[in-house]
Coordinates of C-alpha atoms in Angstrom, one line a residue:
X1 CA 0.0 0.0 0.0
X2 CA 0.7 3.5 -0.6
X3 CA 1.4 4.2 3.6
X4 CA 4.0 1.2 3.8
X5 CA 5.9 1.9 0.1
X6 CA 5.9 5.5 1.6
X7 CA 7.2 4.8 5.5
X8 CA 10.1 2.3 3.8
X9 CA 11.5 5.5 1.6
X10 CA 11.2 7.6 4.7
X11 CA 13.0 5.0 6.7
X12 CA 15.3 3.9 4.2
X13 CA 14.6 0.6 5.8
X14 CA 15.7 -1.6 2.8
X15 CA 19.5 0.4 3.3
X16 CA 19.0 -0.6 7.1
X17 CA 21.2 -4.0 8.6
X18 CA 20.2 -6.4 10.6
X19 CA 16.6 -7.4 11.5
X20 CA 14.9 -3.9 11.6
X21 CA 10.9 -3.5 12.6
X22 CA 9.2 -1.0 11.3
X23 CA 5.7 -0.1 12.8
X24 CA 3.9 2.3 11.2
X25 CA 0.5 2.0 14.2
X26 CA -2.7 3.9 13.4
X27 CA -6.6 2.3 12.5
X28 CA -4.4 0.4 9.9
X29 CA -1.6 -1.1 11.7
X30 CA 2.0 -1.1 8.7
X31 CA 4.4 -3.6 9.8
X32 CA 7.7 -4.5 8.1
X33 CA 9.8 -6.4 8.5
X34 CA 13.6 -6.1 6.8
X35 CA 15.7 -9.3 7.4
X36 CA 18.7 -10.6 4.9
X37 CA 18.1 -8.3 2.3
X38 CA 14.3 -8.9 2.2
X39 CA 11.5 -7.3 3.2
X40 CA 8.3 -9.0 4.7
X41 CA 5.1 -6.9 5.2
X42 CA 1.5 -6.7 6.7
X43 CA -1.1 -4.9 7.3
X44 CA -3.3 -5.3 10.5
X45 CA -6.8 -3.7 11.1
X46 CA -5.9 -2.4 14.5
X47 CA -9.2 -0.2 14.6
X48 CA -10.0 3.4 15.3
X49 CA -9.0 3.2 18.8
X50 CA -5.5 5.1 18.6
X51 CA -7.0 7.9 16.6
X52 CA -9.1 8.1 19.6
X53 CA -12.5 7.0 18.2
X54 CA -14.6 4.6 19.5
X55 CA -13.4 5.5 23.3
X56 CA -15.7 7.2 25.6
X57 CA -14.2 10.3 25.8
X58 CA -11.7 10.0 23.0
X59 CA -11.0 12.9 20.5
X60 CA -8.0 13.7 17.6
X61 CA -4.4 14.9 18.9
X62 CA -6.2 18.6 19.2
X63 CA -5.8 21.2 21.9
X64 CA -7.0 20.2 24.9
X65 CA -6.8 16.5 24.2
X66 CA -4.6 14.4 27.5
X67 CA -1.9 13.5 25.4
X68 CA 0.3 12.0 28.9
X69 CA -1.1 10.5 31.8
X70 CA 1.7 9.8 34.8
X71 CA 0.9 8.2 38.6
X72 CA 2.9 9.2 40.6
X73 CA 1.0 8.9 44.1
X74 CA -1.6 11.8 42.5
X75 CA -3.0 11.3 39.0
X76 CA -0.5 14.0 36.6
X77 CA -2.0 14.2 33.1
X78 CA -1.1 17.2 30.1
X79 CA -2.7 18.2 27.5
X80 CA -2.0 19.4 23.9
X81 CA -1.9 23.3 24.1
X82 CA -1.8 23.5 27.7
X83 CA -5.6 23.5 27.2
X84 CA -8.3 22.2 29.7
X85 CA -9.4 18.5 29.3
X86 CA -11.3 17.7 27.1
X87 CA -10.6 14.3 25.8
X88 CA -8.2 11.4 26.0
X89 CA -5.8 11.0 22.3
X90 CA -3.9 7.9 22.0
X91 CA -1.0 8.4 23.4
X92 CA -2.6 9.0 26.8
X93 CA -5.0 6.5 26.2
X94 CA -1.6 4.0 26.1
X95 CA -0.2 6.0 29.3
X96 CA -3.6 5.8 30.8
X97 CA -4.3 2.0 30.7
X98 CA 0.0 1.4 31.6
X99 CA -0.3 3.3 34.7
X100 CA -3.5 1.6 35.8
X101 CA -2.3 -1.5 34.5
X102 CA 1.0 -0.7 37.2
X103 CA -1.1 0.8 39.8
X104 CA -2.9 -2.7 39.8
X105 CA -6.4 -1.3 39.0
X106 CA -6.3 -3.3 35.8
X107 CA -5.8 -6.3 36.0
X108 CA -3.5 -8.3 33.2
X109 CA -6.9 -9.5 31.9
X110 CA -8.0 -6.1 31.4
X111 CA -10.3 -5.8 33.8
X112 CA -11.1 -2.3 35.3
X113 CA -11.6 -3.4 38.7
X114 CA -14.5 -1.6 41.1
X115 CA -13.9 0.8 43.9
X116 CA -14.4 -2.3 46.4
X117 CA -11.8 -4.5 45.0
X118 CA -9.0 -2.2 44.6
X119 CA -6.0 -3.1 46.1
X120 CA -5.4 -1.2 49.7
X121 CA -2.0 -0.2 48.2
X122 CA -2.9 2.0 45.6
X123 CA -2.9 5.8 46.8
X124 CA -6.2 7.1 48.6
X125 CA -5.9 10.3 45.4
X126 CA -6.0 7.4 42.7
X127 CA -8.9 5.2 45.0
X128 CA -11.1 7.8 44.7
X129 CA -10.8 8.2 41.1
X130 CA -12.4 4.7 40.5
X131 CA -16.2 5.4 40.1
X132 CA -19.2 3.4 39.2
X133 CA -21.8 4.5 36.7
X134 CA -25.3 4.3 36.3
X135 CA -25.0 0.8 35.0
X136 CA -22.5 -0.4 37.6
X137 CA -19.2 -0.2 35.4
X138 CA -16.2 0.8 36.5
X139 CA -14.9 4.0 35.5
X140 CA -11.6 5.6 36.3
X141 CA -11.6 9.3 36.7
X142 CA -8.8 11.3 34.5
X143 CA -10.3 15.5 35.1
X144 CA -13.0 16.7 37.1
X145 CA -14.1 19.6 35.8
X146 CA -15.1 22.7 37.8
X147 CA -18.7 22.6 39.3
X148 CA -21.4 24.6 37.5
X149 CA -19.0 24.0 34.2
X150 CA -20.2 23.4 31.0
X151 CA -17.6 20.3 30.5
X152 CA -18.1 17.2 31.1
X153 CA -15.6 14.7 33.3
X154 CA -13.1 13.0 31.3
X155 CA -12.9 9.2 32.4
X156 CA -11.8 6.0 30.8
X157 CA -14.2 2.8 30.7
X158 CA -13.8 -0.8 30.7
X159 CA -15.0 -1.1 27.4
X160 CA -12.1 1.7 26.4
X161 CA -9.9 -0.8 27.9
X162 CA -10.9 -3.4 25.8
X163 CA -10.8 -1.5 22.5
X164 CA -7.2 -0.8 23.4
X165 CA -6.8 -4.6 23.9
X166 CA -7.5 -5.4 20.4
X167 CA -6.2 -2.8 18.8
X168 CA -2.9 -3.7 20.5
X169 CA -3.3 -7.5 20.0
X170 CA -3.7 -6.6 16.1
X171 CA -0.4 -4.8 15.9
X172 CA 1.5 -7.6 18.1
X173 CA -0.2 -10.4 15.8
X174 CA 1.1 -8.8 12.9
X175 CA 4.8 -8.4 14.3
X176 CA 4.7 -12.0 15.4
X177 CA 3.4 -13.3 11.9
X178 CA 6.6 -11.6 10.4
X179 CA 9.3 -12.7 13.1
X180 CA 8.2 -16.1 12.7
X181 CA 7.9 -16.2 9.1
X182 CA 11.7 -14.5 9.2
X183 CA 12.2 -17.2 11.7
X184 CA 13.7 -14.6 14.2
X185 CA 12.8 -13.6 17.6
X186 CA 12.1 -10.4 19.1
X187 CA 15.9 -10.6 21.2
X188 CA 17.2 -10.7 17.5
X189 CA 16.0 -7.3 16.5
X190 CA 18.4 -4.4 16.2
X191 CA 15.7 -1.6 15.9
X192 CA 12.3 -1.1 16.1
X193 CA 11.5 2.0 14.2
X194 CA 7.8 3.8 15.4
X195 CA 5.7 5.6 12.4
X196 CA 2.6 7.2 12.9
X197 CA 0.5 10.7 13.1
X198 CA 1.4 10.4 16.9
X199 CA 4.2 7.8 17.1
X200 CA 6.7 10.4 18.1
X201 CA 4.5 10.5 21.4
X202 CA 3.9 7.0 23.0
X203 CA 6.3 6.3 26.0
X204 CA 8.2 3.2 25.4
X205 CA 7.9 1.9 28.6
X206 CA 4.3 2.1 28.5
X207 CA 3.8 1.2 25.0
X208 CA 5.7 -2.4 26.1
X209 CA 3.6 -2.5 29.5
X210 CA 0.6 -3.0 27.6
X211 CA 2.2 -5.3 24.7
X212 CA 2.1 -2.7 22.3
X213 CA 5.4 -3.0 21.4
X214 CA 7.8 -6.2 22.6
X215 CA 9.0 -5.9 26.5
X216 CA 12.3 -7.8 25.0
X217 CA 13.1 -4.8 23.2
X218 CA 15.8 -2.4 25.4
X219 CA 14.8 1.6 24.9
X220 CA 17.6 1.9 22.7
X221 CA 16.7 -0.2 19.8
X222 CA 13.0 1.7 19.6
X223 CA 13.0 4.5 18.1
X224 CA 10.3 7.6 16.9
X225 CA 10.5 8.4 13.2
X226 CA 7.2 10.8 12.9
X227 CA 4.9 10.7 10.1
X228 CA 6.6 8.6 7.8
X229 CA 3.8 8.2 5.0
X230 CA 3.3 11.8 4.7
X231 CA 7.4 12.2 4.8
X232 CA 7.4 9.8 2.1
X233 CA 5.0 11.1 0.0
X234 CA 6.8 14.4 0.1
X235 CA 10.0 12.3 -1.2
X236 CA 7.8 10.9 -3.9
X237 CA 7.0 14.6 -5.2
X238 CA 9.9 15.9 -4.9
X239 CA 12.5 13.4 -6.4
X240 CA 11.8 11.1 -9.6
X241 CA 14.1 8.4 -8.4
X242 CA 12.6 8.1 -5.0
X243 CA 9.2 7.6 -7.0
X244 CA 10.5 4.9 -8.8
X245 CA 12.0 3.2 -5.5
X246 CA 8.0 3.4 -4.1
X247 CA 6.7 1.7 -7.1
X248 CA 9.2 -0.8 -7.6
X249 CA 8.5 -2.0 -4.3
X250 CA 4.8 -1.3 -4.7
X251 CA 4.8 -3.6 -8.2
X252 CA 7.4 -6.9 -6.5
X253 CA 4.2 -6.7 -3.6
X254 CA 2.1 -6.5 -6.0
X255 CA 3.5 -9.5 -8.1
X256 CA 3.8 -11.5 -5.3
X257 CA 0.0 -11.2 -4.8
X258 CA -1.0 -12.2 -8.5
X259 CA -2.2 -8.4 -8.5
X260 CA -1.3 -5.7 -11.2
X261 CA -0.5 -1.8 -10.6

């Protein structure tokens, strides 16, 4: 596809050595996968959840959305712009669910556990925050807004757990697929390169916590490349041979799939 011929010009991943991951994560999850002079790709249908739809109080990467969400005895969260809450993006969706996931108030099942069964250990400012609605769900509080305020609370649900789970387990599938059909193992990998309108913003550590990314992987080996599809496209305008490199690689997938360009 046109976002994966794009991100491997940006990344000059076929120039790269040694097994080299490139992750390109948004509602369509690009993963390649460059190994011994060859390149192995797939796509995976992670869904709308890291663009921030289909979450309760998910919006775009726009002012006043909580782009970073930190425990650190008291909730901590920031928001693009500076601007009041409004909504949860994806990258503090990902810090969100880690620190909750650490806190022990999800559980490794993904359960968003209620007020009575969290654990005695987590902070009485985070306790607090766990709320049940209406319909007796769990809900864990991210903003309060001020009393008499038009805005409403910003809080993340079990169900917005659970659309991160697949959307995560979509992206990891496709990574395995690849390093088995490679027949290498995640230890093997000498970078992991992260593409994507708001890769440059996921914490590692939290992007691994959740099995976004592989926990094998040290910090050093992952690294933030930005918007790789739209930096490619840009090559692809601007230089004729780069153009030809897209398309060329385009037509050999292309091939390979009894398909025509």
């Amino acid at each position: 596809g046109g976002d994966t011929s794009a991100g491997i010009l940006a990344s000059r991943l076929a120039d790269l050595d040694g097994p080299t991951l490139f992750v390109d994560i948004g509602t369509n999850g690009e993963i390649v996968l460059a190994h011994e002079g060859k390149l192995l790709a797939a796509s995976t249908a992670a869904g709308p959840a890291f663009e921030g739809a289909r979450i309760s109080c998910g919006m775009r990467a726009a002012p006043g959305a909580i782009e970073k969400v930190l425990f650190d005895g008291e909730l901590r969260c920031s928001t693009i712009g500076g601007a009041a809450p409004a909504g949860l993006c994806g990258s503090g969706l990902i810090d969100a669910v880690a620190e909750l996931l650490r806190a022990g108030i999800v559980t490794p099942e993904g359960r968003l556990l209620p007020p009575a069964e969290v654990p005695a250990s987590v902070p009485t400012g985070l306790r607090q925050r766990v709320v049940l609605d209406d319909a007796g769900q769990s809900h864990f509080l991210l903003h309060r807004p001020p009393a008499g305020g038009k805005r409403k609370p910003v809080a993340l649900s079990w169900r917005d757990v659970r659309e991160l789970q697949l959307a995560t387990a979509a992206i990891r599938a496709g990574i395995a697929v690849l390093l088995r059909k490679a027949g290498v193992t995640t230890a093997d990998l000498k970078s992991v390169l992260v593409a994507g309108g708001f890769g440059s913003f996921i914490r590692r550590s939290n992007a691994q916590r959740i099995g976004l990314l592989p926990p094998e992987v040290d910090h050093s080996r992952i690294h933030y490349i930005g918007n790789s599809s739209l930096e490619g496209a840009r090559w692809a305008l601007l230089s004729v041979e780069a153009r030809r490199r897209g398309e060329d690689l385009a037509s050999v997938w292309a091939r390979q799939r009894g398909r025509r360009i």
